[in-house]
Short mmCIF file of C-alpha atoms in Angstrom, two decimals:
data_model
loop_
_atom_site.label_atom_id
_atom_site.label_comp_id
_atom_site.label_asym_id
_atom_site.label_seq_id
_atom_site.Cartn_x
_atom_site.Cartn_y
_atom_site.Cartn_z
CA MET A 1 -64.85 22.10 -12.70
CA THR A 2 -63.07 25.52 -12.63
CA GLY A 3 -63.71 28.65 -14.70
CA ASN A 4 -64.71 32.34 -14.90
CA VAL A 5 -68.25 33.66 -15.45
CA ALA A 6 -68.51 36.91 -17.34
CA VAL A 7 -71.02 39.34 -15.74
CA ASP A 8 -72.16 42.63 -17.13
CA PRO A 9 -70.83 45.45 -14.84
CA ALA A 10 -74.11 47.34 -15.10
CA ALA A 11 -75.92 44.32 -13.66
CA VAL A 12 -73.89 44.44 -10.42
CA ALA A 13 -73.58 48.20 -9.98
CA ASP A 14 -76.71 48.58 -7.86
CA THR A 15 -77.13 45.79 -5.29
CA ALA A 16 -80.45 47.26 -4.11
CA ASP A 17 -82.17 46.54 -7.41
CA VAL A 18 -83.93 43.24 -6.83
CA ALA A 19 -84.71 42.66 -10.45
CA ASP A 20 -81.10 43.19 -11.49
CA THR A 21 -79.91 40.93 -8.71
CA ALA A 22 -82.30 38.21 -9.73
CA ASP A 23 -80.99 38.50 -13.25
CA VAL A 24 -77.45 38.09 -11.96
CA VAL A 25 -78.43 35.03 -10.00
CA GLN A 26 -80.15 33.56 -13.01
CA GLU A 27 -77.11 34.33 -15.12
CA VAL A 28 -74.86 32.65 -12.59
CA ARG A 29 -77.00 29.53 -12.59
CA SER A 30 -77.17 29.28 -16.31
CA ALA A 31 -73.60 30.33 -17.13
CA GLU A 32 -71.21 27.84 -18.77
CA PRO A 33 -67.72 27.47 -17.32
CA VAL A 34 -65.02 29.54 -18.93
CA THR A 35 -61.65 27.88 -19.32
CA ASP A 36 -59.75 31.09 -19.97
CA LEU A 37 -58.12 32.13 -16.68
CA ALA A 38 -56.22 35.04 -18.09
CA GLY A 39 -58.70 37.47 -16.57
CA LEU A 40 -57.41 36.80 -13.07
CA ASN A 41 -54.53 38.93 -11.98
CA GLY A 42 -52.91 36.63 -9.46
CA ALA A 43 -52.74 37.63 -5.83
CA ALA A 44 -54.61 40.96 -6.31
CA ASP A 45 -57.70 39.18 -7.69
CA ALA A 46 -57.50 36.58 -4.95
CA GLN A 47 -57.53 39.30 -2.27
CA ALA A 48 -60.51 41.03 -3.89
CA LEU A 49 -62.46 37.80 -4.10
CA ALA A 50 -61.73 37.07 -0.45
CA ALA A 51 -62.89 40.55 0.58
CA VAL A 52 -66.19 40.24 -1.30
CA ALA A 53 -66.83 36.75 0.01
CA ALA A 54 -66.24 37.94 3.57
CA ASP A 55 -69.04 40.57 3.25
CA PRO A 56 -71.97 38.82 1.50
CA VAL A 57 -75.08 40.80 0.52
CA GLU A 58 -78.50 39.55 1.55
CA LEU A 59 -80.98 39.00 -1.27
CA PRO A 60 -84.41 40.43 -0.63
CA ALA A 61 -87.01 37.97 0.38
CA GLY A 62 -88.70 38.15 -3.00
CA VAL A 63 -85.69 36.83 -4.82
CA ALA A 64 -85.67 33.44 -3.08
CA ASP A 65 -85.54 30.50 -5.45
CA GLU A 66 -88.43 28.15 -6.20
CA ALA A 67 -87.54 25.64 -3.50
CA GLY A 68 -87.44 28.21 -0.69
CA ALA A 69 -84.69 26.44 1.18
CA ALA A 70 -83.01 28.22 4.06
CA GLU A 71 -79.46 27.11 3.24
CA ARG A 72 -77.21 29.93 2.20
CA VAL A 73 -74.33 29.30 -0.13
CA PRO A 74 -71.67 31.97 -0.86
CA VAL A 75 -71.15 32.54 -4.57
CA THR A 76 -68.21 34.36 -6.12
CA VAL A 77 -68.50 35.58 -9.69
CA ALA A 78 -65.46 36.90 -11.53
CA ALA A 79 -65.68 39.19 -14.51
CA GLY A 80 -63.63 38.89 -17.68
CA HIS A 81 -60.47 40.77 -18.50
CA GLY A 82 -58.85 43.88 -17.05
CA ARG A 83 -59.34 44.88 -13.45
CA HIS A 84 -61.03 42.31 -11.23
CA ARG A 85 -64.76 42.63 -10.68
CA ALA A 86 -66.52 40.43 -8.15
CA ILE A 87 -69.88 39.97 -6.60
CA ALA A 88 -70.99 37.80 -3.71
CA ARG A 89 -74.57 36.89 -2.92
CA LEU A 90 -76.40 34.47 -0.70
CA LEU A 91 -78.42 32.10 -2.77
CA ARG A 92 -80.98 29.71 -1.46
CA THR A 93 -80.83 26.36 -3.22
CA PRO A 94 -81.95 23.02 -1.78
CA HIS A 95 -80.84 20.75 -4.60
CA ARG A 96 -78.39 22.56 -6.91
CA ARG A 97 -75.26 24.38 -5.88
CA PRO A 98 -73.80 25.76 -9.02
CA ALA A 99 -72.69 28.94 -7.27
CA CYS A 100 -70.74 26.93 -4.69
CA TYR A 101 -69.04 24.95 -7.44
CA LEU A 102 -68.28 28.18 -9.21
CA ALA A 103 -66.74 29.76 -6.12
CA ALA A 104 -64.50 26.77 -5.56
CA ALA A 105 -63.53 26.82 -9.21
CA LEU A 106 -62.62 30.50 -9.06
CA VAL A 107 -60.48 30.07 -5.94
CA GLY A 108 -58.67 27.18 -7.66
CA ALA A 109 -58.28 29.33 -10.73
CA VAL A 110 -56.54 32.01 -8.70
CA GLY A 111 -54.00 29.44 -7.48
CA LEU A 112 -53.49 28.08 -10.97
CA GLY A 113 -53.09 31.59 -12.28
CA SER A 114 -50.38 32.27 -9.71
CA LEU A 115 -48.61 29.07 -10.67
CA SER A 116 -49.00 29.98 -14.34
CA ILE A 117 -47.44 33.38 -13.68
CA GLY A 118 -44.58 31.75 -11.77
CA ASP A 119 -44.00 29.35 -14.65
CA ARG A 120 -43.95 32.19 -17.13
CA VAL A 121 -41.38 34.02 -14.99
CA ALA A 122 -39.23 30.90 -14.75
CA GLN A 123 -39.46 30.40 -18.50
CA ALA A 124 -38.50 34.03 -19.04
CA ASP A 125 -35.29 33.48 -17.10
CA GLY A 126 -34.00 31.11 -19.75
CA PRO A 127 -33.21 27.38 -20.17
CA ALA A 128 -30.86 27.38 -17.20
CA ALA A 129 -33.71 28.13 -14.73
CA VAL A 130 -34.42 25.29 -12.30
CA SER A 131 -38.04 24.60 -11.40
CA HIS A 132 -37.31 22.37 -8.44
CA SER A 133 -34.42 21.00 -6.42
CA VAL A 134 -33.28 17.39 -6.47
CA SER A 135 -32.20 15.53 -3.33
CA VAL A 136 -29.14 13.37 -3.80
CA ALA A 137 -30.28 11.14 -0.95
CA GLU A 138 -33.64 10.64 -2.69
CA GLU A 139 -31.92 9.85 -5.98
CA LEU A 140 -29.81 7.26 -4.15
CA GLY A 141 -32.83 5.79 -2.44
CA ILE A 142 -31.72 6.88 1.04
CA GLY A 143 -34.44 8.12 3.35
CA GLU A 144 -33.91 10.74 6.02
CA GLU A 145 -34.05 8.06 8.70
CA ASP A 146 -31.23 6.22 6.88
CA LEU A 147 -28.90 9.22 6.70
CA PRO A 148 -27.32 8.82 10.19
CA ALA A 149 -26.71 5.11 9.59
CA ALA A 150 -25.33 5.81 6.12
CA ALA A 151 -23.06 8.53 7.49
CA GLU A 152 -21.86 6.20 10.26
CA ALA A 153 -21.23 3.42 7.73
CA ALA A 154 -19.33 5.84 5.50
CA THR A 155 -17.27 6.96 8.50
CA LEU A 156 -16.52 3.36 9.42
CA ARG A 157 -15.45 2.61 5.85
CA SER A 158 -13.28 5.70 5.83
CA ASP A 159 -11.73 4.74 9.17
CA ALA A 160 -11.15 1.19 7.97
CA ALA A 161 -9.49 2.45 4.80
CA LEU A 162 -7.30 4.83 6.81
CA LEU A 163 -6.38 2.04 9.23
CA GLY A 164 -5.50 -0.20 6.28
CA GLU A 165 -3.26 2.50 4.82
CA ILE A 166 -1.56 3.06 8.18
CA THR A 167 -1.07 -0.70 8.67
CA ALA A 168 0.31 -1.13 5.14
CA SER A 169 2.66 1.82 5.63
CA ARG A 170 3.80 0.48 8.99
CA ASN A 171 4.35 -3.01 7.55
CA ALA A 172 6.35 -1.57 4.66
CA ARG A 173 8.41 0.54 7.06
CA GLU A 174 9.02 -2.43 9.35
CA ALA A 175 10.03 -4.56 6.35
CA GLN A 176 12.46 -1.88 5.22
CA GLU A 177 13.86 -1.56 8.73
CA ALA A 178 14.23 -5.35 9.00
CA ALA A 179 16.00 -5.49 5.63
CA ALA A 180 18.31 -2.64 6.64
CA ALA A 181 19.01 -4.35 9.96
CA GLN A 182 19.81 -7.61 8.15
CA VAL A 183 22.16 -5.82 5.77
CA GLN A 184 23.85 -4.13 8.72
CA ALA A 185 24.11 -7.44 10.57
CA ASP A 186 25.66 -9.10 7.51
CA ALA A 187 28.10 -6.24 7.14
CA ASP A 188 29.00 -6.41 10.82
CA ARG A 189 29.47 -10.17 10.60
CA ALA A 190 31.65 -9.79 7.51
CA VAL A 191 33.73 -7.17 9.28
CA GLN A 192 34.05 -9.40 12.31
CA GLU A 193 35.02 -12.40 10.20
CA ALA A 194 37.54 -10.33 8.30
CA ALA A 195 38.94 -9.01 11.53
CA ALA A 196 39.17 -12.53 12.94
CA ALA A 197 40.85 -13.77 9.80
CA ALA A 198 43.28 -10.91 9.88
CA ALA A 199 44.00 -11.59 13.52
CA ALA A 200 44.50 -15.26 12.82
CA GLU A 201 46.73 -14.47 9.87
CA ALA A 202 48.76 -12.13 12.00
CA ALA A 203 49.05 -14.71 14.72
CA ARG A 204 49.86 -17.56 12.35
CA PRO A 205 53.51 -18.52 12.31
CA ARG A 206 55.41 -18.02 9.08
CA THR A 207 57.76 -20.88 9.79
CA VAL A 208 57.30 -24.06 11.85
CA LEU A 209 59.25 -27.15 12.79
CA PRO A 210 58.25 -29.87 10.28
CA VAL A 211 57.57 -32.44 13.05
CA ALA A 212 56.29 -31.28 16.40
CA GLY A 213 58.04 -32.87 19.42
CA ALA A 214 60.58 -34.70 17.27
CA ARG A 215 64.12 -35.63 18.33
CA LEU A 216 67.11 -34.50 16.27
CA SER A 217 68.76 -37.85 15.44
CA SER A 218 71.25 -36.68 12.75
CA THR A 219 72.63 -33.29 11.65
CA PHE A 220 73.82 -31.75 8.36
CA GLY A 221 77.35 -32.80 7.25
CA ALA A 222 79.58 -35.68 6.20
CA ARG A 223 78.48 -39.12 7.20
CA TRP A 224 79.95 -42.47 6.14
CA GLY A 225 82.08 -40.79 3.58
CA THR A 226 79.26 -38.83 1.91
CA LEU A 227 77.38 -35.58 2.53
CA HIS A 228 74.34 -35.90 4.70
CA ALA A 229 72.54 -32.85 3.12
CA GLY A 230 69.82 -32.48 5.77
CA ILE A 231 68.74 -33.23 9.30
CA ASP A 232 66.81 -36.23 10.66
CA LEU A 233 63.86 -35.70 13.05
CA ALA A 234 62.87 -38.97 14.72
CA ALA A 235 59.25 -39.51 15.84
CA PRO A 236 56.69 -42.30 16.01
CA MET A 237 55.19 -43.72 12.83
CA LEU A 238 52.37 -41.68 11.23
CA THR A 239 53.23 -38.56 13.18
CA PRO A 240 51.96 -35.55 11.14
CA GLU A 241 54.53 -33.71 9.06
CA TYR A 242 53.99 -30.00 8.35
CA ALA A 243 54.99 -27.56 5.64
CA ALA A 244 57.85 -25.55 7.12
CA ALA A 245 56.64 -22.32 5.46
CA ASP A 246 54.07 -21.01 3.02
CA GLY A 247 54.58 -22.19 -0.54
CA VAL A 248 53.53 -24.31 -3.50
CA VAL A 249 54.04 -28.06 -3.87
CA LEU A 250 56.44 -28.73 -6.77
CA GLU A 251 56.66 -32.53 -6.56
CA ALA A 252 54.98 -35.20 -4.39
CA GLY A 253 55.52 -38.96 -4.80
CA PRO A 254 58.10 -41.74 -4.93
CA ALA A 255 61.72 -40.67 -4.90
CA SER A 256 65.03 -42.65 -5.10
CA GLY A 257 66.69 -43.13 -1.66
CA PHE A 258 63.71 -41.36 0.06
CA GLY A 259 61.03 -43.91 -0.69
CA ASN A 260 58.51 -40.99 -0.87
CA ALA A 261 59.33 -37.27 -1.06
CA VAL A 262 57.63 -33.85 -1.19
CA TYR A 263 59.24 -30.66 -2.60
CA ILE A 264 57.80 -27.25 -1.63
CA GLN A 265 58.99 -23.91 -3.06
CA HIS A 266 58.60 -20.87 -0.82
CA GLU A 267 58.14 -17.16 -1.39
CA ASN A 268 61.86 -16.35 -1.55
CA GLY A 269 62.50 -19.17 -4.02
CA ASP A 270 64.03 -21.62 -1.56
CA VAL A 271 62.84 -25.21 -1.69
CA THR A 272 62.33 -27.52 1.31
CA VAL A 273 62.51 -31.32 0.92
CA TYR A 274 60.65 -33.94 3.02
CA GLY A 275 61.59 -37.70 2.73
CA HIS A 276 60.84 -41.23 4.02
CA MET A 277 57.11 -40.46 4.84
CA GLU A 278 54.65 -43.31 5.03
CA GLU A 279 51.81 -41.40 3.32
CA ILE A 280 51.69 -38.22 1.20
CA LEU A 281 48.67 -35.93 1.71
CA VAL A 282 49.32 -33.20 -0.94
CA GLN A 283 49.75 -33.06 -4.68
CA PRO A 284 51.80 -30.99 -7.12
CA GLY A 285 50.51 -27.45 -7.63
CA GLN A 286 48.76 -27.28 -4.25
CA VAL A 287 49.23 -24.12 -2.19
CA VAL A 288 50.13 -24.75 1.42
CA ARG A 289 50.75 -22.58 4.44
CA ALA A 290 53.19 -23.01 7.26
CA GLY A 291 51.81 -25.67 9.61
CA ASP A 292 49.56 -27.42 7.05
CA THR A 293 49.83 -31.22 7.25
CA ILE A 294 51.48 -32.57 4.12
CA ALA A 295 52.29 -36.19 5.07
CA LEU A 296 52.50 -38.86 7.78
CA LEU A 297 55.91 -39.78 9.08
CA GLY A 298 57.34 -43.20 8.01
CA ASN A 299 60.40 -45.37 7.34
CA ARG A 300 60.41 -45.67 3.56
CA GLY A 301 63.58 -45.81 1.40
CA GLN A 302 67.14 -45.94 2.81
CA SER A 303 66.18 -45.51 6.49
CA THR A 304 67.22 -47.02 9.83
CA GLY A 305 63.99 -46.10 11.62
CA PRO A 306 60.91 -43.88 11.49
CA HIS A 307 62.03 -40.31 10.97
CA LEU A 308 61.73 -37.26 8.67
CA HIS A 309 64.70 -36.31 6.51
CA PHE A 310 64.46 -32.51 6.00
CA GLU A 311 66.59 -30.46 3.53
CA VAL A 312 66.77 -26.81 2.33
CA HIS A 313 67.87 -25.92 -1.26
CA VAL A 314 68.62 -22.25 -1.69
CA GLY A 315 67.05 -20.53 -4.72
CA GLY A 316 65.35 -23.60 -6.24
CA ILE A 317 65.02 -27.35 -6.43
CA ASP A 318 68.52 -27.67 -7.87
CA GLY A 319 69.98 -24.93 -5.65
CA GLU A 320 72.67 -25.22 -3.00
CA LYS A 321 71.87 -27.52 -0.12
CA ILE A 322 72.41 -25.76 3.22
CA ASP A 323 72.06 -26.66 6.89
CA PRO A 324 68.35 -26.43 7.78
CA ILE A 325 69.00 -25.57 11.45
CA PRO A 326 70.34 -22.01 10.80
CA TRP A 327 67.64 -21.49 8.15
CA LEU A 328 64.96 -22.35 10.72
CA ARG A 329 66.63 -20.34 13.43
CA ASP A 330 66.72 -17.26 11.20
CA ARG A 331 62.90 -17.59 10.98
CA GLY A 332 62.34 -18.02 14.69
CA VAL A 333 62.25 -21.80 14.93
CA ALA A 334 64.63 -23.66 17.23
CA VAL A 335 65.49 -27.33 16.69
#
């Protein structure tokens, strides 16, 4: 139990007076604890109490208590309000130690008073004052021994996240580079194909002999009293027949005197005629280029053997029929 014991100052003024001292001792023993600690002035009172307790006063032999025990117990008695007043005596008590309890109570009171003063100062500073600090680690349940491991784990997580970002960025960059490379490759291939096509087109002949390796068996002119309006190119049966120049198929099918016939109109309007073929491989409206296979050589119609009858009509299907040999020669083809 803690408290202050009020003592009359006149009772402690003369320590040599045995009677007064005995009265003080009796008062100490019989005093009730005082809960009011306002009489202590913090650190100053604590220092005064310590000084008095360090220099105890011996009671005369006649003031010994009824038990006569030799044990000495230091007693500290604090006065009421105002400046601190203290007294320390050596009491002999074999069974009861109220003075000892009182001393301990007073020392505790000094500490409580200091804390009370500190609290009042903190309260005076306003609502924003902080009475104690809070550890984030404690709030998170992390002990000091766990901090290095937690920091290492956080570092590992951070490194892993950074590595993931780097990997994702690298993958995205590689994907973009691969896509760009594919686009470039496609463009290069297209350019190459276009160049090859252009080269092939440039190299492709604009006019060809309708039957490769054929023998000229009859020329343009009068024959048996009529006009033979074309030339005959003899070759084995089913030998491929080619379009003499680029153009569009006007007619393809059976024809009087020719058995089968194909009519092709060319860029300048001229029309070339192919007769006596065994099989036709094109149809009207089809676009053909010089050298495309249009039929297989035969012996259909008014024919004396397998051959191709080839004519040229200037300006259209009903145009003037001219000698095909000069027409071919003018386009670089010799018969």
